[in-house]
Amino acid sequence: MTTEAGVLAAGAAAVAAAELDSTLAAQLMVSRPIVLGPILGFAMGSPLVGAFVGLVVELLSHDKIPVGGLIPANAPISAGAGLLLALGPGAVALPVAVPAGLLLGRLHGPLVDAPLRRRRGRMAREVGETLARGEDVSLGLLAGRELLLQFLANLAMLLAVIVVVKPLGRLTWRVVEDTALGTGLWSAVLISPWAGLGMLAHSMRLAR
């Protein structure tokens, strides 16, 4: 049990760190769901599921960029949370794990991104005032502290959803068995890539 918990904790830490790549650091594209999904899936023993979830989230979020005042659903958190729920010990049924991941990505904005953005706005004003007085400011230290704070907030959110939802894993499989609800959930998750492709085609048409 300790080893299994360690695997999930390590996966959550990896996702929390990868999320920093989206706007705050490096920007090497490892935070994109289409990249993060297969990597995390491979690490957790199911690269195909990782690729599927990554593709779904990528298609649903490809045109949502968190710049300016826009705070869309957090794509790496959505993909990472969905995979952490769907894979590993206490696996949650995929038709439940994917929507749960998408919901967590949506909640990440008001619960994590928005408060931290307000904090950084205040900090930027304070730094500007300090520099205007001719005083030195350790910008590297401030940046490192904010990266650590974002990582810890991401990690706390991912661990919380694992602790709350993972124990329901067996129950979710009963829900998606041969019932009308289960059939609907499976159908929804299987057609989601096609829905995402439709959204991609529509956005490309508008961009022409």
PDB file of C-alpha atoms in Angstrom:
ATOM      1  CA  MET A   1       0.000   0.000   0.000  1.00  0.00           C
ATOM      2  CA  THR A   2       2.852   2.355   0.820  1.00  0.00           C
ATOM      3  CA  THR A   3       4.422   1.727  -2.588  1.00  0.00           C
ATOM      4  CA  GLU A   4       1.099   2.270  -4.367  1.00  0.00           C
ATOM      5  CA  ALA A   5       0.535   5.527  -2.505  1.00  0.00           C
ATOM      6  CA  GLY A   6       4.070   6.570  -3.408  1.00  0.00           C
ATOM      7  CA  VAL A   7       3.385   5.972  -7.102  1.00  0.00           C
ATOM      8  CA  LEU A   8       0.306   8.198  -7.000  1.00  0.00           C
ATOM      9  CA  ALA A   9       2.121  10.872  -4.994  1.00  0.00           C
ATOM     10  CA  ALA A  10       5.030  10.831  -7.456  1.00  0.00           C
ATOM     11  CA  GLY A  11       2.598  11.096 -10.365  1.00  0.00           C
ATOM     12  CA  ALA A  12       0.845  14.032  -8.724  1.00  0.00           C
ATOM     13  CA  ALA A  13       4.191  15.753  -8.130  1.00  0.00           C
ATOM     14  CA  ALA A  14       5.174  15.224 -11.771  1.00  0.00           C
ATOM     15  CA  VAL A  15       1.915  16.756 -13.003  1.00  0.00           C
ATOM     16  CA  ALA A  16       2.225  19.656 -10.549  1.00  0.00           C
ATOM     17  CA  ALA A  17       5.731  20.368 -11.855  1.00  0.00           C
ATOM     18  CA  ALA A  18       4.750  19.961 -15.514  1.00  0.00           C
ATOM     19  CA  GLU A  19       1.952  22.521 -15.062  1.00  0.00           C
ATOM     20  CA  LEU A  20       4.576  25.187 -14.357  1.00  0.00           C
ATOM     21  CA  ASP A  21       5.755  24.742 -17.944  1.00  0.00           C
ATOM     22  CA  SER A  22       2.482  26.103 -19.336  1.00  0.00           C
ATOM     23  CA  THR A  23       3.151  29.794 -18.632  1.00  0.00           C
ATOM     24  CA  LEU A  24       5.545  30.251 -15.706  1.00  0.00           C
ATOM     25  CA  ALA A  25       8.750  28.401 -16.582  1.00  0.00           C
ATOM     26  CA  ALA A  26      10.657  26.824 -19.468  1.00  0.00           C
ATOM     27  CA  GLN A  27       7.654  26.425 -21.826  1.00  0.00           C
ATOM     28  CA  LEU A  28       9.071  23.257 -23.357  1.00  0.00           C
ATOM     29  CA  MET A  29       5.542  22.042 -24.231  1.00  0.00           C
ATOM     30  CA  VAL A  30       5.654  19.152 -21.751  1.00  0.00           C
ATOM     31  CA  SER A  31       2.577  20.688 -20.138  1.00  0.00           C
ATOM     32  CA  ARG A  32       0.517  20.160 -23.288  1.00  0.00           C
ATOM     33  CA  PRO A  33      -1.901  17.259 -22.689  1.00  0.00           C
ATOM     34  CA  ILE A  34      -0.904  15.594 -25.967  1.00  0.00           C
ATOM     35  CA  VAL A  35       2.657  15.347 -24.576  1.00  0.00           C
ATOM     36  CA  LEU A  36       1.979  14.961 -20.856  1.00  0.00           C
ATOM     37  CA  GLY A  37      -0.683  12.272 -21.325  1.00  0.00           C
ATOM     38  CA  PRO A  38       1.469   9.623 -23.047  1.00  0.00           C
ATOM     39  CA  ILE A  39       4.439  10.304 -20.759  1.00  0.00           C
ATOM     40  CA  LEU A  40       2.390   9.963 -17.574  1.00  0.00           C
ATOM     41  CA  GLY A  41       0.492   6.999 -19.001  1.00  0.00           C
ATOM     42  CA  PHE A  42       3.741   5.230 -19.849  1.00  0.00           C
ATOM     43  CA  ALA A  43       5.128   5.894 -16.377  1.00  0.00           C
ATOM     44  CA  MET A  44       1.973   4.436 -14.833  1.00  0.00           C
ATOM     45  CA  GLY A  45       1.883   1.383 -17.100  1.00  0.00           C
ATOM     46  CA  SER A  46      -0.717   2.366 -19.701  1.00  0.00           C
ATOM     47  CA  PRO A  47       0.611   4.608 -22.482  1.00  0.00           C
ATOM     48  CA  LEU A  48      -2.476   4.055 -24.661  1.00  0.00           C
ATOM     49  CA  VAL A  49      -4.836   5.343 -21.986  1.00  0.00           C
ATOM     50  CA  GLY A  50      -2.433   8.227 -21.420  1.00  0.00           C
ATOM     51  CA  ALA A  51      -2.425   9.055 -25.122  1.00  0.00           C
ATOM     52  CA  PHE A  52      -6.222   8.860 -25.298  1.00  0.00           C
ATOM     53  CA  VAL A  53      -6.818  11.152 -22.328  1.00  0.00           C
ATOM     54  CA  GLY A  54      -4.099  13.532 -23.507  1.00  0.00           C
ATOM     55  CA  LEU A  55      -5.657  13.693 -26.979  1.00  0.00           C
ATOM     56  CA  VAL A  56      -9.143  14.356 -25.615  1.00  0.00           C
ATOM     57  CA  VAL A  57      -8.008  17.173 -23.325  1.00  0.00           C
ATOM     58  CA  GLU A  58      -5.724  18.641 -26.006  1.00  0.00           C
ATOM     59  CA  LEU A  59      -8.541  18.826 -28.545  1.00  0.00           C
ATOM     60  CA  LEU A  60     -10.902  20.380 -26.018  1.00  0.00           C
ATOM     61  CA  SER A  61      -8.376  22.988 -24.884  1.00  0.00           C
ATOM     62  CA  HIS A  62      -6.114  23.678 -27.872  1.00  0.00           C
ATOM     63  CA  ASP A  63      -7.336  27.258 -28.355  1.00  0.00           C
ATOM     64  CA  LYS A  64      -7.543  28.196 -24.675  1.00  0.00           C
ATOM     65  CA  ILE A  65      -4.415  30.165 -23.721  1.00  0.00           C
ATOM     66  CA  PRO A  66      -4.082  31.499 -20.147  1.00  0.00           C
ATOM     67  CA  VAL A  67      -2.853  34.997 -20.962  1.00  0.00           C
ATOM     68  CA  GLY A  68      -4.037  38.418 -19.886  1.00  0.00           C
ATOM     69  CA  GLY A  69      -7.202  38.257 -17.826  1.00  0.00           C
ATOM     70  CA  LEU A  70      -8.323  34.934 -19.321  1.00  0.00           C
ATOM     71  CA  ILE A  71      -8.221  31.939 -16.989  1.00  0.00           C
ATOM     72  CA  PRO A  72      -9.487  28.895 -18.917  1.00  0.00           C
ATOM     73  CA  ALA A  73      -9.662  25.363 -17.614  1.00  0.00           C
ATOM     74  CA  ASN A  74      -6.128  24.241 -16.785  1.00  0.00           C
ATOM     75  CA  ALA A  75      -5.290  21.660 -19.455  1.00  0.00           C
ATOM     76  CA  PRO A  76      -2.313  19.896 -17.804  1.00  0.00           C
ATOM     77  CA  ILE A  77      -4.226  19.618 -14.528  1.00  0.00           C
ATOM     78  CA  SER A  78      -7.252  18.206 -16.389  1.00  0.00           C
ATOM     79  CA  ALA A  79      -5.180  15.585 -18.202  1.00  0.00           C
ATOM     80  CA  GLY A  80      -3.009  14.757 -15.209  1.00  0.00           C
ATOM     81  CA  ALA A  81      -5.897  14.431 -12.764  1.00  0.00           C
ATOM     82  CA  GLY A  82      -7.873  12.275 -15.182  1.00  0.00           C
ATOM     83  CA  LEU A  83      -4.950   9.888 -15.599  1.00  0.00           C
ATOM     84  CA  LEU A  84      -4.073   9.773 -11.907  1.00  0.00           C
ATOM     85  CA  LEU A  85      -7.664   8.716 -11.264  1.00  0.00           C
ATOM     86  CA  ALA A  86      -7.924   6.265 -14.173  1.00  0.00           C
ATOM     87  CA  LEU A  87      -4.591   4.504 -13.606  1.00  0.00           C
ATOM     88  CA  GLY A  88      -2.740   2.981 -10.690  1.00  0.00           C
ATOM     89  CA  PRO A  89      -4.220   1.485  -7.525  1.00  0.00           C
ATOM     90  CA  GLY A  90      -7.938   2.011  -6.999  1.00  0.00           C
ATOM     91  CA  ALA A  91      -8.425   2.897 -10.667  1.00  0.00           C
ATOM     92  CA  VAL A  92     -11.551   4.923 -11.372  1.00  0.00           C
ATOM     93  CA  ALA A  93     -13.569   3.986 -14.466  1.00  0.00           C
ATOM     94  CA  LEU A  94     -12.394   5.996 -17.482  1.00  0.00           C
ATOM     95  CA  PRO A  95     -15.852   7.496 -18.250  1.00  0.00           C
ATOM     96  CA  VAL A  96     -15.822   8.936 -14.722  1.00  0.00           C
ATOM     97  CA  ALA A  97     -12.114   9.810 -14.510  1.00  0.00           C
ATOM     98  CA  VAL A  98     -12.053  11.949 -17.668  1.00  0.00           C
ATOM     99  CA  PRO A  99     -14.972  14.240 -16.683  1.00  0.00           C
ATOM    100  CA  ALA A 100     -13.588  14.434 -13.140  1.00  0.00           C
ATOM    101  CA  GLY A 101     -10.243  15.583 -14.543  1.00  0.00           C
ATOM    102  CA  LEU A 102     -11.932  18.178 -16.746  1.00  0.00           C
ATOM    103  CA  LEU A 103     -13.888  19.458 -13.749  1.00  0.00           C
ATOM    104  CA  LEU A 104     -10.728  19.742 -11.658  1.00  0.00           C
ATOM    105  CA  GLY A 105      -9.038  21.666 -14.454  1.00  0.00           C
ATOM    106  CA  ARG A 106     -11.975  24.060 -14.488  1.00  0.00           C
ATOM    107  CA  LEU A 107     -11.881  24.499 -10.692  1.00  0.00           C
ATOM    108  CA  HIS A 108      -8.132  25.157 -10.801  1.00  0.00           C
ATOM    109  CA  GLY A 109      -8.784  28.650 -12.150  1.00  0.00           C
ATOM    110  CA  PRO A 110     -10.855  30.103  -9.295  1.00  0.00           C
ATOM    111  CA  LEU A 111      -9.159  28.040  -6.581  1.00  0.00           C
ATOM    112  CA  VAL A 112      -5.485  28.360  -7.567  1.00  0.00           C
ATOM    113  CA  ASP A 113      -4.763  30.529 -10.611  1.00  0.00           C
ATOM    114  CA  ALA A 114      -6.908  33.547  -9.747  1.00  0.00           C
ATOM    115  CA  PRO A 115      -5.693  33.953  -6.133  1.00  0.00           C
ATOM    116  CA  LEU A 116      -2.059  33.522  -7.171  1.00  0.00           C
ATOM    117  CA  ARG A 117      -2.438  36.036  -9.999  1.00  0.00           C
ATOM    118  CA  ARG A 118      -3.830  38.593  -7.557  1.00  0.00           C
ATOM    119  CA  ARG A 119      -0.934  37.897  -5.214  1.00  0.00           C
ATOM    120  CA  ARG A 120       1.593  38.399  -8.018  1.00  0.00           C
ATOM    121  CA  GLY A 121      -0.118  41.609  -9.078  1.00  0.00           C
ATOM    122  CA  ARG A 122       0.330  43.030  -5.586  1.00  0.00           C
ATOM    123  CA  MET A 123       3.905  41.769  -5.467  1.00  0.00           C
ATOM    124  CA  ALA A 124       4.711  43.405  -8.818  1.00  0.00           C
ATOM    125  CA  ARG A 125       3.469  46.765  -7.539  1.00  0.00           C
ATOM    126  CA  GLU A 126       5.534  46.409  -4.366  1.00  0.00           C
ATOM    127  CA  VAL A 127       8.637  45.494  -6.380  1.00  0.00           C
ATOM    128  CA  GLY A 128       8.095  48.502  -8.633  1.00  0.00           C
ATOM    129  CA  GLU A 129       7.833  50.805  -5.631  1.00  0.00           C
ATOM    130  CA  THR A 130      10.953  49.282  -4.080  1.00  0.00           C
ATOM    131  CA  LEU A 131      12.968  49.744  -7.272  1.00  0.00           C
ATOM    132  CA  ALA A 132      11.671  53.299  -7.612  1.00  0.00           C
ATOM    133  CA  ARG A 133      13.200  54.046  -4.210  1.00  0.00           C
ATOM    134  CA  GLY A 134      16.543  52.814  -5.497  1.00  0.00           C
ATOM    135  CA  GLU A 135      16.551  49.677  -3.382  1.00  0.00           C
ATOM    136  CA  ASP A 136      17.660  46.269  -4.641  1.00  0.00           C
ATOM    137  CA  VAL A 137      15.226  43.377  -5.081  1.00  0.00           C
ATOM    138  CA  SER A 138      16.184  39.729  -5.501  1.00  0.00           C
ATOM    139  CA  LEU A 139      14.017  38.953  -8.512  1.00  0.00           C
ATOM    140  CA  GLY A 140      15.410  35.439  -8.800  1.00  0.00           C
ATOM    141  CA  LEU A 141      14.416  34.649  -5.233  1.00  0.00           C
ATOM    142  CA  LEU A 142      10.931  36.065  -5.762  1.00  0.00           C
ATOM    143  CA  ALA A 143      10.449  34.082  -8.965  1.00  0.00           C
ATOM    144  CA  GLY A 144      11.646  30.878  -7.313  1.00  0.00           C
ATOM    145  CA  ARG A 145       9.293  31.410  -4.388  1.00  0.00           C
ATOM    146  CA  GLU A 146       6.312  31.929  -6.686  1.00  0.00           C
ATOM    147  CA  LEU A 147       7.163  28.812  -8.695  1.00  0.00           C
ATOM    148  CA  LEU A 148       7.360  26.793  -5.487  1.00  0.00           C
ATOM    149  CA  LEU A 149       4.050  28.200  -4.287  1.00  0.00           C
ATOM    150  CA  GLN A 150       2.334  27.314  -7.582  1.00  0.00           C
ATOM    151  CA  PHE A 151       3.814  23.808  -7.456  1.00  0.00           C
ATOM    152  CA  LEU A 152       2.612  23.242  -3.894  1.00  0.00           C
ATOM    153  CA  ALA A 153      -0.879  24.532  -4.712  1.00  0.00           C
ATOM    154  CA  ASN A 154      -1.058  22.226  -7.748  1.00  0.00           C
ATOM    155  CA  LEU A 155       0.176  19.282  -5.711  1.00  0.00           C
ATOM    156  CA  ALA A 156      -2.287  19.899  -2.881  1.00  0.00           C
ATOM    157  CA  MET A 157      -5.204  20.010  -5.310  1.00  0.00           C
ATOM    158  CA  LEU A 158      -4.163  16.810  -7.081  1.00  0.00           C
ATOM    159  CA  LEU A 159      -3.549  14.920  -3.841  1.00  0.00           C
ATOM    160  CA  ALA A 160      -6.919  16.079  -2.502  1.00  0.00           C
ATOM    161  CA  VAL A 161      -8.812  14.715  -5.500  1.00  0.00           C
ATOM    162  CA  ILE A 162      -6.881  11.436  -5.281  1.00  0.00           C
ATOM    163  CA  VAL A 163      -7.722  11.050  -1.596  1.00  0.00           C
ATOM    164  CA  VAL A 164     -11.395  11.883  -2.134  1.00  0.00           C
ATOM    165  CA  VAL A 165     -12.150  10.096  -5.424  1.00  0.00           C
ATOM    166  CA  LYS A 166      -9.769   7.109  -5.530  1.00  0.00           C
ATOM    167  CA  PRO A 167     -11.576   5.224  -2.723  1.00  0.00           C
ATOM    168  CA  LEU A 168     -14.686   5.305  -4.948  1.00  0.00           C
ATOM    169  CA  GLY A 169     -12.874   3.431  -7.730  1.00  0.00           C
ATOM    170  CA  ARG A 170     -14.768   0.155  -7.397  1.00  0.00           C
ATOM    171  CA  LEU A 171     -18.088   1.960  -7.137  1.00  0.00           C
ATOM    172  CA  THR A 172     -17.461   3.813 -10.406  1.00  0.00           C
ATOM    173  CA  TRP A 173     -16.956   0.505 -12.224  1.00  0.00           C
ATOM    174  CA  ARG A 174     -20.348  -0.665 -10.995  1.00  0.00           C
ATOM    175  CA  VAL A 175     -21.903   2.551 -12.269  1.00  0.00           C
ATOM    176  CA  VAL A 176     -20.519   2.063 -15.791  1.00  0.00           C
ATOM    177  CA  GLU A 177     -21.508  -1.596 -16.071  1.00  0.00           C
ATOM    178  CA  ASP A 178     -24.392  -2.686 -18.308  1.00  0.00           C
ATOM    179  CA  THR A 179     -26.805   0.087 -17.383  1.00  0.00           C
ATOM    180  CA  ALA A 180     -28.285   2.957 -19.338  1.00  0.00           C
ATOM    181  CA  LEU A 181     -26.127   5.398 -17.370  1.00  0.00           C
ATOM    182  CA  GLY A 182     -23.011   3.328 -17.976  1.00  0.00           C
ATOM    183  CA  THR A 183     -23.715   3.086 -21.698  1.00  0.00           C
ATOM    184  CA  GLY A 184     -24.203   6.830 -21.880  1.00  0.00           C
ATOM    185  CA  LEU A 185     -20.967   7.539 -20.024  1.00  0.00           C
ATOM    186  CA  TRP A 186     -18.947   5.176 -22.210  1.00  0.00           C
ATOM    187  CA  SER A 187     -20.497   6.667 -25.353  1.00  0.00           C
ATOM    188  CA  ALA A 188     -19.679  10.187 -24.187  1.00  0.00           C
ATOM    189  CA  VAL A 189     -16.021   9.427 -23.488  1.00  0.00           C
ATOM    190  CA  LEU A 190     -15.587   7.515 -26.763  1.00  0.00           C
ATOM    191  CA  ILE A 191     -17.061  10.266 -28.932  1.00  0.00           C
ATOM    192  CA  SER A 192     -15.198  13.029 -27.095  1.00  0.00           C
ATOM    193  CA  PRO A 193     -12.192  12.928 -29.494  1.00  0.00           C
ATOM    194  CA  TRP A 194     -14.555  13.419 -32.425  1.00  0.00           C
ATOM    195  CA  ALA A 195     -16.237  16.310 -30.647  1.00  0.00           C
ATOM    196  CA  GLY A 196     -12.801  17.793 -30.050  1.00  0.00           C
ATOM    197  CA  LEU A 197     -11.892  17.399 -33.714  1.00  0.00           C
ATOM    198  CA  GLY A 198     -15.092  19.207 -34.625  1.00  0.00           C
ATOM    199  CA  MET A 199     -14.125  22.075 -32.331  1.00  0.00           C
ATOM    200  CA  LEU A 200     -10.647  22.160 -33.884  1.00  0.00           C
ATOM    201  CA  ALA A 201     -12.066  22.261 -37.415  1.00  0.00           C
ATOM    202  CA  HIS A 202     -14.457  25.046 -36.426  1.00  0.00           C
ATOM    203  CA  SER A 203     -11.710  27.166 -34.869  1.00  0.00           C
ATOM    204  CA  MET A 204      -9.491  26.670 -37.930  1.00  0.00           C
ATOM    205  CA  ARG A 205     -12.344  27.767 -40.156  1.00  0.00           C
ATOM    206  CA  LEU A 206     -12.872  30.920 -38.089  1.00  0.00           C
ATOM    207  CA  ALA A 207      -9.140  31.685 -38.259  1.00  0.00           C
ATOM    208  CA  ARG A 208      -9.090  31.666 -42.067  1.00  0.00           C
TER     209      ARG A 208
END
